[in-house]
Coordinates of C-alpha atoms in Angstrom, one line a residue:
M1 CA -40.8 -17.1 -22.4
A2 CA -39.1 -20.9 -21.9
S3 CA -39.6 -22.1 -18.7
T4 CA -37.2 -22.4 -15.9
K5 CA -36.4 -26.4 -16.9
S6 CA -35.4 -25.1 -20.2
I7 CA -33.8 -22.0 -19.2
L8 CA -31.3 -24.2 -16.9
L9 CA -30.5 -26.7 -19.2
S10 CA -29.9 -24.4 -21.6
L11 CA -27.5 -22.9 -19.8
I12 CA -26.0 -26.1 -18.6
K13 CA -25.0 -27.6 -22.1
K14 CA -23.5 -23.7 -22.0
M15 CA -20.8 -24.7 -19.1
K16 CA -19.6 -28.1 -20.2
H17 CA -16.4 -28.2 -22.5
P18 CA -16.6 -29.9 -25.8
T19 CA -15.1 -33.1 -25.9
S20 CA -13.6 -33.0 -28.9
R21 CA -10.9 -31.1 -27.0
P22 CA -8.4 -31.9 -24.3
Y23 CA -9.8 -30.0 -21.6
S24 CA -7.1 -27.1 -20.5
P25 CA -8.1 -24.6 -17.3
P26 CA -9.2 -21.1 -18.5
R27 CA -6.8 -18.7 -18.0
E28 CA -7.8 -15.8 -15.7
N29 CA -9.1 -13.0 -18.9
H30 CA -11.4 -16.3 -20.6
S31 CA -12.9 -17.0 -16.6
R32 CA -13.7 -12.8 -16.5
K33 CA -14.9 -13.1 -20.0
R34 CA -17.4 -15.9 -19.4
L35 CA -18.5 -14.6 -16.3
E36 CA -20.2 -11.7 -17.9
R37 CA -21.8 -14.1 -20.8
L38 CA -23.3 -16.3 -18.2
L39 CA -24.3 -12.5 -15.9
P40 CA -27.6 -12.3 -18.6
S41 CA -28.9 -16.1 -18.3
T42 CA -28.0 -15.8 -14.5
A43 CA -30.6 -13.2 -14.1
L44 CA -33.0 -14.4 -16.8
I45 CA -33.4 -17.6 -14.3
C46 CA -34.3 -15.5 -11.3
C47 CA -36.7 -13.3 -12.9
A48 CA -37.8 -16.5 -14.0
L49 CA -38.2 -17.9 -10.4
A50 CA -40.0 -14.8 -9.0
T51 CA -42.1 -14.5 -12.3
E52 CA -43.4 -18.0 -10.7
T53 CA -43.0 -17.5 -7.2
L54 CA -45.4 -14.3 -7.3
A55 CA -47.7 -16.2 -9.4
A56 CA -48.6 -19.0 -7.3
P57 CA -52.1 -19.1 -6.5
R58 CA -53.3 -16.7 -3.5
A59 CA -54.6 -18.7 0.0
I60 CA -57.7 -16.9 -0.9
S61 CA -59.2 -14.2 -3.6
V62 CA -60.5 -10.5 -2.4
G63 CA -61.0 -9.7 -6.2
Q64 CA -60.5 -6.7 -8.7
E65 CA -61.6 -4.3 -6.7
T66 CA -58.5 -1.0 -5.2
S67 CA -61.0 0.8 -4.0
P68 CA -63.3 0.0 -1.0
K69 CA -66.6 0.5 -1.0
P70 CA -69.0 1.9 1.4
P71 CA -70.8 -0.3 4.1
S72 CA -74.0 -1.8 4.0
Y73 CA -76.9 -4.2 5.3
T74 CA -78.2 -6.7 3.1
L75 CA -80.8 -9.5 3.9
V76 CA -79.2 -12.7 2.4
T77 CA -80.8 -17.2 3.5
S78 CA -77.8 -19.1 2.6
E79 CA -78.5 -22.9 3.2
G80 CA -81.5 -22.1 4.8
V81 CA -80.2 -19.9 7.2
R82 CA -81.6 -15.8 7.5
L83 CA -79.0 -13.4 7.7
H84 CA -78.6 -10.0 8.3
L85 CA -75.3 -8.7 7.0
I86 CA -73.3 -5.2 7.5
H87 CA -70.7 -4.9 4.9
F88 CA -68.0 -3.0 5.9
D89 CA -64.0 -2.0 4.7
S90 CA -61.3 -1.9 7.1
R91 CA -59.7 0.6 5.6
L92 CA -62.1 3.4 6.0
H93 CA -64.0 1.4 9.0
Q94 CA -62.7 0.4 12.5
L95 CA -63.9 -1.9 14.9
S96 CA -63.7 -1.4 19.1
V97 CA -64.9 -3.5 21.7
I98 CA -66.9 -1.7 24.4
D99 CA -66.5 -3.1 27.4
Q100 CA -68.4 -2.7 30.9
V101 CA -66.2 -2.8 33.7
Q102 CA -68.9 -2.9 36.3
G103 CA -70.4 -6.0 33.9
P104 CA -74.0 -6.0 31.8
A105 CA -76.2 -3.7 31.4
S106 CA -73.8 -1.3 34.1
Q107 CA -73.7 1.4 31.4
W108 CA -74.9 0.3 27.6
R109 CA -78.8 -1.5 27.9
D110 CA -78.4 -3.0 24.7
S111 CA -76.7 -2.5 20.9
K112 CA -79.1 0.9 19.9
H113 CA -78.7 2.0 23.0
L114 CA -75.1 2.1 22.7
G115 CA -74.4 2.2 18.8
S116 CA -76.9 5.7 18.9
H117 CA -75.5 7.6 21.4
K118 CA -72.3 7.0 19.6
N119 CA -73.6 7.7 16.2
A120 CA -72.2 4.2 14.7
I121 CA -72.5 2.9 11.7
A122 CA -73.2 -0.9 13.2
C123 CA -73.5 -2.4 16.8
L124 CA -73.3 -6.1 17.9
N125 CA -73.3 -8.4 21.4
G126 CA -69.7 -9.4 21.1
G127 CA -68.3 -12.2 23.6
F128 CA -69.3 -14.7 26.0
F129 CA -69.4 -14.3 29.8
Q130 CA -69.7 -15.2 33.2
K131 CA -72.9 -15.7 35.5
N132 CA -70.6 -13.3 38.0
G133 CA -70.5 -11.1 34.9
Q134 CA -67.2 -10.8 34.1
P135 CA -65.7 -12.1 30.9
L136 CA -64.9 -15.5 29.7
G137 CA -61.7 -14.9 28.1
L138 CA -59.1 -12.5 27.6
V139 CA -61.3 -8.9 26.3
I140 CA -58.7 -5.7 25.5
S141 CA -61.5 -2.8 25.1
N142 CA -59.5 0.7 23.9
G143 CA -56.2 -0.8 25.5
Q144 CA -57.2 -1.6 28.7
R145 CA -56.6 -5.7 29.6
R146 CA -59.5 -7.3 30.9
G147 CA -60.4 -11.5 31.7
A148 CA -57.8 -13.9 30.5
N149 CA -56.9 -16.3 27.9
H150 CA -59.3 -18.9 28.2
S151 CA -59.4 -22.8 27.0
S152 CA -63.2 -23.3 26.2
S153 CA -64.7 -23.5 22.9
L154 CA -66.3 -20.3 23.3
A155 CA -63.3 -18.8 23.9
S156 CA -61.0 -20.7 20.4
G157 CA -60.7 -17.9 18.2
F158 CA -60.1 -14.0 18.9
V159 CA -60.7 -11.1 16.5
F160 CA -58.4 -7.8 16.9
S161 CA -57.9 -4.6 15.5
T162 CA -55.5 -1.9 15.6
A163 CA -55.3 1.4 14.8
H164 CA -54.6 0.1 11.0
H165 CA -56.4 -3.3 10.5
I166 CA -58.5 -5.6 12.1
G167 CA -57.9 -9.7 12.1
M168 CA -58.9 -12.5 12.6
A169 CA -57.3 -15.7 14.2
R170 CA -57.6 -19.2 16.4
R171 CA -56.4 -19.2 20.0
A172 CA -53.0 -20.7 19.2
S173 CA -52.3 -16.9 17.3
L174 CA -52.8 -15.1 20.5
S175 CA -49.5 -15.1 22.2
E176 CA -47.9 -13.6 18.8
T177 CA -50.0 -11.1 18.6
L178 CA -50.5 -9.4 21.5
R179 CA -46.7 -9.6 20.9
T180 CA -46.4 -8.5 16.8
H181 CA -49.4 -5.9 16.9
R182 CA -50.3 -4.9 20.0
P183 CA -54.2 -4.9 19.9
K184 CA -56.0 -1.7 21.0
N185 CA -59.0 -4.4 20.8
L186 CA -58.9 -8.4 21.3
L187 CA -61.7 -10.6 21.5
Q188 CA -61.9 -14.2 22.2
T189 CA -64.7 -16.0 21.6
G190 CA -66.2 -19.0 19.8
P191 CA -65.8 -20.9 18.0
M192 CA -64.7 -21.1 14.5
L193 CA -67.4 -21.4 12.2
S194 CA -64.7 -21.6 9.4
Y195 CA -61.4 -21.0 9.0
Q196 CA -59.1 -20.0 5.6
G197 CA -62.3 -21.1 3.5
E198 CA -62.3 -24.8 4.7
S199 CA -65.3 -26.1 7.2
V200 CA -65.0 -26.7 10.6
Q201 CA -65.8 -30.0 12.2
G202 CA -67.5 -30.9 15.5
L203 CA -69.7 -27.6 15.7
S204 CA -72.9 -28.6 17.4
S205 CA -75.9 -29.8 15.8
K206 CA -78.6 -29.1 18.5
E207 CA -79.9 -25.6 20.0
W208 CA -81.8 -23.8 17.0
R209 CA -80.9 -19.8 18.8
P210 CA -80.0 -16.5 17.3
R211 CA -76.3 -16.1 16.1
S212 CA -73.9 -13.2 16.3
F213 CA -71.0 -14.0 14.2
L214 CA -68.1 -11.5 12.4
A215 CA -66.4 -13.4 8.6
T216 CA -63.9 -11.5 6.8
D217 CA -62.6 -12.7 3.7
G218 CA -58.7 -12.4 5.0
S219 CA -58.4 -9.4 3.4
Y220 CA -59.9 -5.7 3.5
R221 CA -63.5 -6.8 3.7
W222 CA -66.1 -8.0 6.9
L223 CA -69.3 -9.0 7.6
M224 CA -71.1 -8.2 10.3
G225 CA -73.6 -10.8 11.4
Y226 CA -77.0 -11.6 12.9
A227 CA -78.3 -15.4 12.0
E228 CA -82.1 -16.0 12.6
N229 CA -82.9 -19.6 14.3
T230 CA -80.0 -22.0 13.4
T231 CA -77.5 -24.6 14.7
L232 CA -74.0 -23.8 14.8
Q233 CA -73.0 -26.7 12.1
Q234 CA -75.5 -24.7 10.0
L235 CA -74.6 -21.6 10.3
G236 CA -71.2 -22.7 8.9
V237 CA -72.6 -24.6 6.6
A238 CA -74.2 -21.1 5.3
L239 CA -71.5 -19.4 5.4
T240 CA -68.4 -21.4 4.1
G241 CA -67.7 -21.3 0.8
K242 CA -69.5 -19.1 0.6
N243 CA -69.7 -15.4 -1.3
L244 CA -72.2 -13.1 0.6
A245 CA -73.0 -9.2 -0.2
G246 CA -69.8 -9.6 -2.3
V247 CA -67.8 -10.9 0.5
P248 CA -66.6 -14.5 -0.6
I249 CA -65.5 -16.2 3.2
Y250 CA -61.9 -17.0 3.9
H251 CA -62.6 -16.9 8.1
A252 CA -65.7 -16.8 9.8
I253 CA -66.3 -16.7 14.0
N254 CA -69.1 -16.9 16.5
L255 CA -70.4 -14.4 18.8
D256 CA -72.1 -15.0 21.9
G257 CA -75.4 -15.9 20.5
G258 CA -79.4 -17.0 22.2
R259 CA -81.0 -14.6 24.3
S260 CA -77.2 -12.4 23.9
S261 CA -77.5 -11.9 20.3
D262 CA -78.3 -8.0 19.6
L263 CA -77.5 -6.0 16.6
W264 CA -78.1 -2.4 15.4
V265 CA -78.1 -1.0 12.4
S266 CA -78.3 2.5 12.1
P267 CA -80.5 4.6 10.0
Q268 CA -77.3 6.0 8.1
L269 CA -77.7 2.7 6.2
T270 CA -80.0 2.2 3.1
Q271 CA -82.5 0.1 4.5
G272 CA -81.2 0.5 7.7
G273 CA -82.8 1.7 11.2
K274 CA -82.9 -1.7 12.4
H275 CA -82.3 -3.1 15.6
L276 CA -82.8 -6.9 15.8
R277 CA -83.0 -7.6 19.4
A278 CA -86.1 -9.9 21.5
F279 CA -88.0 -9.0 24.1
W280 CA -86.6 -11.6 26.1
N281 CA -83.2 -11.0 25.9
K282 CA -80.8 -10.7 29.1
P283 CA -78.1 -7.6 29.1
V284 CA -74.2 -8.6 27.8
R285 CA -71.1 -7.8 28.7
N286 CA -69.5 -6.0 25.9
F287 CA -70.5 -5.1 22.3
L288 CA -68.4 -4.9 18.8
L289 CA -68.6 -0.7 17.8
L290 CA -68.3 -0.2 14.0
T291 CA -67.4 3.4 13.4
T292 CA -66.0 5.6 10.6
K293 CA -62.2 6.5 11.1

């Protein structure tokens, strides 16, 4: 097919009057016939422009698969960091925020206690909380809103879910997300570990400890993760630009870590039946619960 530029040049030439004849205004019927001749060319140009627009590179490739895959557990090593990953598809599964209004361990002592009671696929500790047990940042659990938007780097992003969608974004998009999506579940946390497939600057290279995180390909495919001892900077390196458990990482966000990191994997999954939580861990305020829709 001819390029858009060549089509435009050809059309312009057709519209010019021959120099060998003196110009005279076209008659009405002549004008109508000319318009009829030009319509196919105009349509062709529009189609060409539309084709170029659709063929523009995507921000992220989400692969060729059209049907979702079942959830799975995988242990991988990336850039020297051991990662326990739960792969899931948001078309099949729901991510809920389970918040304990009365404070840490007031209802659920750990991820295994909650996950097994709810017959979940997996359960992971959630966001940060203050010494008085109140959430650091905004939390929405089953439509109930607690806490408030916080300016800390530990609340520089958020993850949310509706009945049909799971999303992740930076804090700057929080107000718009609340207005347009009206999420049933939302957890403000941070920092971002990877954003739009690019490295995030300023991540700490100190404090080696277990880390909890979420990652996505920017579409349906998600990872719920537990990293063995690492820094935020090293975890960012281990995730950014990588394809892990079949998920090309586009966004990744940190959750509360260290003595709060707590992942339970249901025995429903192959090689599941795991509970990753140190015996010296402290109880947490909220969890992320993965269930089948």
